[in-house]
Amino acid sequence: MQRILVALGLMATLVLGLACERRGGGAASDTGPIKIGVYADLTGQTSSFGQSTKNGIQMAADEINKAGGINGRQIQLVVEDDQGLPAQAATVVTKLINQDKVHAVLGEVASSNSLAAAPKAQEAKIPMITPSSTNPKVTQVGDYIFRVCFIDPFQGEVMAKFAINTLKAKTAAVLTDVNSDYSRGLDQFFTEKFTKMGGRIVERQSYTQTDQDFSGQLTAIRSANPDVIYVPGYYGQVGVIAKQAKQLGIKAPLLGGDGWDAPQLFQLGGDALNGSYFSNHYSYEDPRPEVKTFVDAYRARYNVIPDAIAALAYDAMKVLADSIRRAGSTDGQKLRDAIAQTTNYPGVTGTISINAERNAVKPATVFELQSGKYVFKENIYPEGMTPPSTTASPTSSNANTAATNANSGNASTANTNAASTANTANTANR
Ligand code: PHE
């Protein structure tokens, strides 16, 4: 009898031991390096987006690793180039998940690429955070897909309000990148708000990212004589469109969204862009300490002023790291839950809380383009969000990330400008 008991006891110990080992070894997920997959356009039509994303994520990961990693584990990035093509984005994310066994995915910038790859992450239950894709459909793919930026129903409204309230526009034309989910979404959201506020859309034209000649579309728009022209596209075409519009004698200002944000915009459009306006995610001259620390470190490392994409990418990596720390694990489901619980994270691009739709709710900044620089016009806040006290809003110009840095003379003019528009910005909210 005693022997049997001893034998039973031994067996129990063995089984328990094995179970513990399994759990510890399931440590496949909770020990060793934390693998983060990054997919970005490093060589295609929107490669400025990919380079900034890679830089921002790399800097954040290095800072975290230098400080000892996350729960004692180091971050290991695996970066893939998707060439800015949706099909390629889906392919590389599948590879990151199946071959590299990443614990989470960061990317993409262009919404069409995020939309193509997100189902792969969702199916594998590997959390994905897009730093900068703003089309609402991206996070609707499923409960493992998140973003740290605002969404386009808000961004489209921002420009409609700015056009009507600040520029006093009554009519608009829209010129859309027809194959881009981002562009089509912004067209829809701008149009809805603009017409709801009493404006009229008098002409509608479209193009694709391989087009070089926009004179047909612009001639039709010129005939309609709109007060403003909304061009919710990417920098590569917008720069050329601005130039050709000028050549055709078009005087109406061009308006756009975050897709304009790249140093190449000015290289392509030059002074033809003067007097245009676009909405974006942050101002590098925002006096908040998070912004200053980030901008100084980024400039020291890359010798360039960080654009909004770099700032969002940095924030996405930091929010992911914070979530892994809180989860105490890289298990897909635990990590997903921790990301979903992100509340009041003090990001470079603002305070980040993830809402029930897995989006961040944040204000947008409107800039005017002048002589190769971004001049701050106003902050517009989402409904229900109270603007912070005066010290927390950007108060000066945001020079472009290109070599043409703001000279101090202009920056101070913009300072006064920003200060005097701060109130207008707040009253423009509804
Ligand atoms: N919001 C754009 C999209 O969804 C991408 C973008 C973000 C571009 C920020 C520039 C700056 O396609």
Coordinates of C-alpha atoms and ligand atoms in Angstrom, one line a residue:
M1 CA 0.0 0.0 0.0
Q2 CA 2.7 2.4 1.1
R3 CA 4.6 1.6 -2.1
I4 CA 1.6 2.4 -4.2
L5 CA 1.2 5.7 -2.4
V6 CA 4.9 6.6 -2.9
A7 CA 4.5 5.7 -6.6
L8 CA 1.4 7.8 -6.9
G9 CA 3.2 10.6 -5.1
L10 CA 6.1 10.3 -7.5
M11 CA 3.8 10.4 -10.5
A12 CA 2.0 13.4 -9.2
T13 CA 5.3 15.2 -8.8
L14 CA 6.4 14.3 -12.3
V15 CA 3.1 15.5 -13.8
L16 CA 3.2 18.7 -11.9
G17 CA 6.9 19.2 -12.9
L18 CA 6.0 18.7 -16.5
A19 CA 3.1 21.1 -16.3
C20 CA 5.3 23.7 -14.8
E21 CA 7.9 23.1 -17.4
R22 CA 5.3 23.5 -20.1
R23 CA 4.1 26.8 -18.6
G24 CA 7.7 28.0 -18.3
G25 CA 8.5 26.8 -21.8
G26 CA 5.3 28.3 -23.1
A27 CA 7.7 30.9 -22.1
A28 CA 8.4 30.7 -25.8
S29 CA 6.1 33.6 -25.2
D30 CA 7.3 35.1 -21.9
T31 CA 11.1 34.9 -21.9
G32 CA 13.7 35.7 -24.5
P33 CA 13.6 38.7 -26.8
I34 CA 10.4 40.4 -27.6
K35 CA 10.0 40.3 -31.4
I36 CA 8.2 43.1 -33.0
G37 CA 7.4 43.1 -36.8
V38 CA 7.5 46.3 -38.7
Y39 CA 6.1 46.7 -42.2
A40 CA 6.6 49.8 -44.2
D41 CA 7.1 51.3 -47.6
L42 CA 10.9 51.7 -47.8
T43 CA 11.3 51.9 -51.6
G44 CA 7.9 52.7 -53.3
Q45 CA 5.7 55.7 -54.0
T46 CA 5.3 56.7 -50.3
S47 CA 8.8 55.7 -49.1
S48 CA 9.1 58.9 -47.1
F49 CA 6.3 57.5 -44.9
G50 CA 8.2 54.2 -44.4
Q51 CA 11.6 55.8 -43.6
S52 CA 10.1 58.1 -41.0
T53 CA 8.1 55.2 -39.5
K54 CA 11.2 53.0 -39.3
N55 CA 13.3 55.8 -37.7
G56 CA 10.7 56.6 -35.1
I57 CA 10.2 52.9 -34.1
Q58 CA 13.9 52.2 -34.0
M59 CA 14.6 55.2 -31.8
A60 CA 11.9 54.2 -29.3
A61 CA 13.0 50.5 -29.3
D62 CA 16.7 51.6 -28.7
E63 CA 15.6 53.9 -25.8
I64 CA 13.6 51.0 -24.2
N65 CA 16.4 48.5 -24.6
K66 CA 19.0 50.9 -23.2
A67 CA 16.9 51.3 -20.1
G68 CA 16.8 47.6 -19.5
G69 CA 14.1 46.4 -21.9
I70 CA 10.6 45.4 -20.9
N71 CA 10.3 43.2 -17.8
G72 CA 13.9 42.3 -18.4
R73 CA 13.5 41.3 -22.0
Q74 CA 15.0 43.1 -25.0
I75 CA 13.1 44.3 -28.0
Q76 CA 14.1 42.8 -31.3
L77 CA 12.7 44.5 -34.4
V78 CA 12.1 42.7 -37.7
V79 CA 11.6 45.2 -40.5
E80 CA 10.0 44.4 -43.9
D81 CA 9.7 46.5 -47.0
D82 CA 6.2 46.3 -48.6
Q83 CA 7.1 48.7 -51.4
G84 CA 3.9 50.6 -50.7
L85 CA 1.8 47.8 -52.3
P86 CA -1.2 46.3 -50.5
A87 CA -0.6 42.8 -51.8
Q88 CA 3.0 43.0 -50.7
A89 CA 1.9 44.3 -47.3
A90 CA -0.2 41.2 -46.7
T91 CA 2.6 38.9 -47.8
V92 CA 5.3 40.4 -45.5
V93 CA 3.0 40.5 -42.5
T94 CA 2.2 36.8 -43.1
K95 CA 5.9 36.1 -43.2
L96 CA 6.5 38.2 -40.0
I97 CA 3.9 36.1 -38.2
N98 CA 4.6 32.6 -39.6
Q99 CA 8.4 32.7 -40.0
D100 CA 9.7 35.3 -37.6
K101 CA 7.1 34.5 -35.0
V102 CA 6.7 38.1 -34.0
H103 CA 4.7 38.9 -30.9
A104 CA 3.1 42.1 -32.3
V105 CA 3.1 44.1 -35.6
L106 CA 3.6 47.8 -36.2
G107 CA 2.4 49.4 -39.5
E108 CA 1.4 50.6 -42.0
V109 CA 1.1 54.3 -42.8
A110 CA -1.1 54.2 -46.0
S111 CA -4.6 52.9 -45.0
S112 CA -4.9 50.7 -48.1
N113 CA -1.7 48.8 -47.0
S114 CA -2.9 48.5 -43.4
L115 CA -6.3 47.2 -44.7
A116 CA -4.6 44.5 -46.8
A117 CA -2.4 43.3 -43.9
A118 CA -4.7 43.6 -40.9
P119 CA -6.7 40.5 -41.6
K120 CA -3.5 38.4 -41.4
A121 CA -2.7 39.7 -37.9
Q122 CA -6.4 39.3 -36.9
E123 CA -6.5 35.7 -38.1
A124 CA -3.3 34.8 -36.2
K125 CA -4.4 36.7 -33.1
I126 CA -1.2 38.8 -33.2
P127 CA -1.9 42.4 -32.1
M128 CA -1.2 45.1 -34.7
I129 CA -1.0 48.8 -34.0
T130 CA -0.9 51.2 -37.0
P131 CA 0.8 54.4 -36.0
S132 CA -0.8 56.5 -38.7
S133 CA -3.5 54.9 -40.9
T134 CA -6.5 57.1 -40.4
N135 CA -9.2 55.4 -42.5
P136 CA -11.9 54.1 -40.1
K137 CA -12.2 50.6 -41.7
V138 CA -8.6 49.7 -40.6
T139 CA -9.5 49.0 -36.9
Q140 CA -12.9 47.6 -37.9
V141 CA -11.0 44.5 -39.3
G142 CA -11.1 43.0 -35.8
D143 CA -10.4 43.2 -32.1
Y144 CA -6.6 42.7 -32.5
I145 CA -6.2 45.8 -34.6
F146 CA -5.4 49.2 -33.0
R147 CA -4.2 52.7 -33.9
V148 CA -2.6 55.6 -32.0
C149 CA -3.9 58.4 -34.3
F150 CA -7.2 60.0 -34.9
I151 CA -9.5 58.8 -37.7
D152 CA -10.7 60.4 -41.0
P153 CA -14.3 61.2 -40.2
F154 CA -12.7 63.7 -37.7
Q155 CA -9.9 64.8 -40.0
G156 CA -12.3 65.4 -42.9
E157 CA -14.5 67.5 -40.6
V158 CA -11.6 69.5 -39.4
M159 CA -10.9 70.8 -42.9
A160 CA -14.6 71.4 -43.7
K161 CA -14.9 73.5 -40.5
F162 CA -11.7 75.3 -41.3
A163 CA -12.8 76.1 -44.9
I164 CA -16.2 77.4 -43.8
N165 CA -15.4 79.0 -40.5
T166 CA -12.0 80.4 -41.0
L167 CA -11.6 80.8 -44.8
K168 CA -15.3 81.7 -45.2
A169 CA -15.6 79.3 -48.2
K170 CA -19.0 78.7 -49.7
T171 CA -18.0 76.3 -52.6
A172 CA -15.4 73.6 -53.0
A173 CA -14.1 71.2 -55.6
V174 CA -12.7 67.8 -54.6
L175 CA -9.8 66.0 -56.4
T176 CA -9.4 62.4 -55.1
D177 CA -6.8 59.7 -55.4
V178 CA -9.3 57.1 -56.6
N179 CA -7.4 53.9 -55.6
S180 CA -6.6 55.0 -52.1
D181 CA -9.0 54.1 -49.3
Y182 CA -7.6 57.0 -47.3
S183 CA -8.3 59.6 -50.1
R184 CA -11.8 58.3 -50.8
G185 CA -12.7 58.3 -47.2
L186 CA -11.5 61.9 -46.6
D187 CA -13.4 63.0 -49.7
Q188 CA -16.6 61.5 -48.3
F189 CA -16.2 62.9 -44.7
F190 CA -15.1 66.4 -45.9
T191 CA -18.1 66.5 -48.4
E192 CA -20.6 65.4 -45.7
K193 CA -19.5 68.0 -43.2
F194 CA -19.0 70.8 -45.8
T195 CA -22.5 70.4 -47.2
K196 CA -24.0 70.0 -43.8
M197 CA -22.5 73.3 -42.8
G198 CA -24.1 75.0 -45.9
G199 CA -21.3 74.7 -48.4
R200 CA -21.7 73.4 -51.9
I201 CA -19.4 70.9 -53.9
V202 CA -19.2 72.4 -57.4
E203 CA -16.8 69.9 -59.1
R204 CA -15.5 66.4 -58.4
Q205 CA -12.4 65.0 -60.2
S206 CA -10.0 62.0 -59.5
Y207 CA -6.6 60.7 -60.4
T208 CA -4.3 57.7 -59.6
Q209 CA -0.9 57.6 -58.1
T210 CA 0.8 56.8 -61.4
D211 CA -0.6 60.0 -63.1
Q212 CA 1.8 62.8 -63.9
D213 CA -0.5 65.2 -65.8
F214 CA -3.5 66.6 -63.9
S215 CA -4.3 69.4 -66.3
G216 CA -7.6 67.8 -67.5
Q217 CA -8.9 67.6 -64.0
L218 CA -7.6 71.0 -63.0
T219 CA -9.1 72.7 -66.1
A220 CA -12.5 71.3 -65.2
I221 CA -12.1 72.5 -61.6
R222 CA -11.0 75.9 -62.9
S223 CA -14.2 76.2 -64.9
A224 CA -16.3 75.5 -61.8
N225 CA -14.5 78.4 -60.0
P226 CA -14.6 77.0 -56.4
D227 CA -13.6 79.0 -53.3
V228 CA -11.3 76.1 -52.2
I229 CA -10.0 72.8 -53.7
Y230 CA -9.8 69.8 -51.4
V231 CA -7.0 67.4 -52.4
P232 CA -6.9 64.5 -49.9
G233 CA -3.9 62.7 -51.5
Y234 CA -0.3 61.9 -50.8
Y235 CA 2.6 64.3 -51.1
G236 CA 4.0 62.7 -54.4
Q237 CA 1.0 63.8 -56.4
V238 CA -0.1 66.9 -54.4
G239 CA 3.2 68.7 -55.0
V240 CA 2.8 68.2 -58.8
I241 CA -0.9 69.2 -58.6
A242 CA 0.0 72.4 -56.8
K243 CA 2.4 73.3 -59.5
Q244 CA 0.1 72.5 -62.4
A245 CA -2.8 74.4 -60.7
K246 CA -0.6 77.5 -60.5
Q247 CA 0.4 77.2 -64.2
L248 CA -3.3 77.1 -65.1
G249 CA -3.9 80.3 -63.1
I250 CA -5.9 78.7 -60.4
K251 CA -6.0 81.1 -57.3
A252 CA -8.2 79.1 -55.0
P253 CA -6.3 77.6 -52.1
L254 CA -5.6 73.8 -52.0
L255 CA -6.6 72.1 -48.8
G256 CA -5.5 68.6 -47.7
G257 CA -4.9 66.1 -44.9
D258 CA -2.0 64.4 -43.2
G259 CA -0.9 62.6 -46.4
W260 CA 0.8 65.8 -47.5
D261 CA 3.4 65.5 -44.7
A262 CA 6.8 64.8 -46.3
P263 CA 9.9 66.8 -47.0
Q264 CA 9.4 65.9 -50.7
L265 CA 6.2 67.9 -50.8
F266 CA 8.1 71.2 -51.1
Q267 CA 10.7 69.7 -53.5
L268 CA 7.8 68.9 -55.9
G269 CA 5.5 71.8 -55.4
G270 CA 7.8 74.7 -54.3
D271 CA 6.2 78.1 -53.9
A272 CA 3.1 76.9 -55.8
L273 CA 2.1 75.5 -52.4
N274 CA 2.1 78.9 -50.7
G275 CA -1.3 79.6 -49.2
S276 CA -2.4 76.0 -49.1
Y277 CA -3.6 74.4 -45.9
F278 CA -3.5 70.9 -44.5
S279 CA -4.4 69.0 -41.3
N280 CA -1.8 67.0 -39.3
H281 CA -1.1 65.2 -36.1
Y282 CA 1.4 67.3 -34.3
S283 CA 3.7 70.4 -34.3
Y284 CA 7.3 69.9 -33.6
E285 CA 7.4 73.2 -31.8
D286 CA 4.7 72.2 -29.4
P287 CA 6.1 73.3 -26.0
R288 CA 5.0 70.1 -24.2
P289 CA 8.1 68.4 -22.6
E290 CA 7.3 65.1 -24.4
V291 CA 7.6 66.8 -27.8
K292 CA 10.8 68.7 -26.9
T293 CA 12.6 65.6 -25.6
F294 CA 11.6 63.6 -28.7
V295 CA 12.5 66.3 -31.2
D296 CA 15.9 66.9 -29.7
A297 CA 16.8 63.2 -29.6
Y298 CA 15.5 62.6 -33.1
R299 CA 17.4 65.6 -34.6
A300 CA 20.6 64.5 -32.8
R301 CA 20.2 61.0 -34.2
Y302 CA 18.9 61.6 -37.8
N303 CA 19.8 65.2 -38.4
V304 CA 16.3 66.1 -39.6
I305 CA 13.2 67.5 -37.9
P306 CA 10.8 64.6 -37.2
D307 CA 7.6 64.7 -39.3
A308 CA 4.2 63.6 -37.8
I309 CA 4.7 60.0 -39.1
A310 CA 8.0 59.6 -37.1
A311 CA 6.3 61.0 -34.0
L312 CA 3.3 58.6 -34.4
A313 CA 5.6 55.6 -35.0
Y314 CA 7.6 56.5 -31.9
D315 CA 4.4 56.7 -29.9
A316 CA 3.1 53.4 -31.3
M317 CA 6.3 51.6 -30.2
K318 CA 6.1 53.2 -26.7
V319 CA 2.4 52.4 -26.3
L320 CA 3.1 48.8 -27.3
A321 CA 6.0 48.5 -24.8
D322 CA 3.8 50.0 -22.1
S323 CA 1.1 47.4 -22.9
I324 CA 3.6 44.5 -22.8
R325 CA 4.8 45.8 -19.4
R326 CA 1.3 45.9 -18.0
A327 CA 0.3 42.6 -19.5
G328 CA 3.5 41.0 -18.0
S329 CA 3.4 38.8 -21.1
T330 CA 3.7 38.7 -24.9
D331 CA 0.8 36.2 -25.1
G332 CA -1.4 37.5 -28.0
Q333 CA -4.6 37.7 -26.1
K334 CA -3.1 39.2 -22.9
L335 CA -1.3 41.8 -24.9
R336 CA -4.4 42.6 -26.9
D337 CA -6.3 43.2 -23.7
A338 CA -3.5 45.4 -22.3
I339 CA -3.4 47.6 -25.5
A340 CA -7.2 48.0 -25.3
Q341 CA -6.8 49.3 -21.8
T342 CA -4.3 52.0 -22.7
T343 CA -5.5 55.2 -20.9
N344 CA -3.9 58.7 -20.9
Y345 CA -0.5 57.6 -22.2
P346 CA 1.5 60.8 -22.5
G347 CA 2.6 60.5 -26.2
V348 CA 4.6 62.9 -28.4
T349 CA 1.5 63.4 -30.5
G350 CA -0.8 64.0 -27.5
T351 CA -2.5 62.0 -24.8
I352 CA -3.3 58.5 -26.1
S353 CA -6.4 56.6 -24.8
I354 CA -7.7 53.7 -26.8
N355 CA -11.5 53.8 -27.1
A356 CA -14.0 51.0 -27.6
E357 CA -13.4 51.1 -31.4
R358 CA -9.6 50.7 -30.8
N359 CA -8.9 54.2 -32.0
A360 CA -7.2 57.2 -30.3
V361 CA -9.2 60.4 -30.0
K362 CA -6.9 63.4 -30.4
P363 CA -7.0 67.0 -31.7
A364 CA -5.7 67.9 -35.2
T365 CA -3.5 70.9 -36.1
V366 CA -4.1 73.0 -39.3
F367 CA -1.0 74.4 -41.0
E368 CA -0.6 76.9 -43.8
L369 CA 2.3 76.3 -46.2
Q370 CA 4.5 79.3 -46.7
S371 CA 7.9 79.4 -48.4
G372 CA 8.8 75.8 -47.6
K373 CA 7.5 76.0 -44.0
Y374 CA 4.5 74.8 -42.0
V375 CA 2.9 77.8 -40.3
F376 CA 0.6 76.9 -37.4
K377 CA -3.0 78.1 -37.9
E378 CA -5.2 76.4 -35.3
N379 CA -5.9 73.3 -33.3
I380 CA -9.3 71.7 -33.8
Y381 CA -10.6 69.3 -31.1
P382 CA -12.9 66.4 -31.5
E383 CA -16.4 66.8 -30.1
G384 CA -16.6 66.3 -26.4
M385 CA -12.9 66.9 -25.8
T386 CA -12.0 70.1 -23.9
P387 CA -9.0 71.9 -25.2
P388 CA -6.2 71.9 -22.6
S389 CA -5.2 75.2 -20.9
T390 CA -3.2 77.6 -23.1
T391 CA 0.2 76.3 -22.3
A392 CA -0.4 72.9 -23.8
S393 CA -1.2 73.9 -27.4
P394 CA 1.4 74.5 -30.0
T395 CA 2.3 78.1 -30.2
S396 CA 4.5 78.5 -33.1
S397 CA 5.3 77.6 -36.7
N398 CA 6.3 74.1 -37.7
A399 CA 9.0 74.1 -40.3
N400 CA 9.0 71.4 -42.8
T401 CA 11.3 68.5 -42.3
A402 CA 13.3 69.3 -45.4
A403 CA 16.6 71.1 -45.2
T404 CA 14.7 74.4 -45.3
N405 CA 14.4 74.8 -41.6
A406 CA 12.4 77.7 -40.2
N407 CA 14.5 80.8 -39.8
S408 CA 14.1 82.4 -36.5
G409 CA 12.5 85.6 -37.9
N410 CA 9.6 83.8 -39.4
A411 CA 9.2 81.5 -36.5
S412 CA 8.5 84.5 -34.2
T413 CA 6.0 85.9 -36.6
A414 CA 4.2 82.6 -36.6
N415 CA 4.4 82.6 -32.8
T416 CA 2.2 85.7 -32.6
N417 CA 0.0 84.3 -35.2
A418 CA -0.5 81.1 -33.3
A419 CA -1.1 82.9 -30.0
S420 CA -3.8 85.1 -31.6
T421 CA -5.5 82.2 -33.4
A422 CA -5.6 80.0 -30.3
N423 CA -9.0 81.4 -29.2
T424 CA -10.4 81.2 -32.7
A425 CA -9.4 77.6 -32.8
N426 CA -11.3 76.8 -29.7
T427 CA -14.4 78.7 -30.7
A428 CA -14.3 77.0 -34.1
N429 CA -15.1 73.7 -32.3
R430 CA -18.7 72.6 -32.2
Ligands
PHE1 N1 -3.3 58.9 -42.7 C1 -2.7 58.4 -43.9 C2 -3.5 57.2 -44.4 O1 -4.2 56.6 -43.7 C3 -1.3 58.1 -43.8 C4 -0.4 59.3 -43.3 C5 -0.4 59.6 -41.9 C6 0.3 60.0 -44.1 C7 0.4 60.7 -41.4 C8 1.1 61.1 -43.6 C9 1.1 61.4 -42.3 O2 -3.3 56.7 -45.5

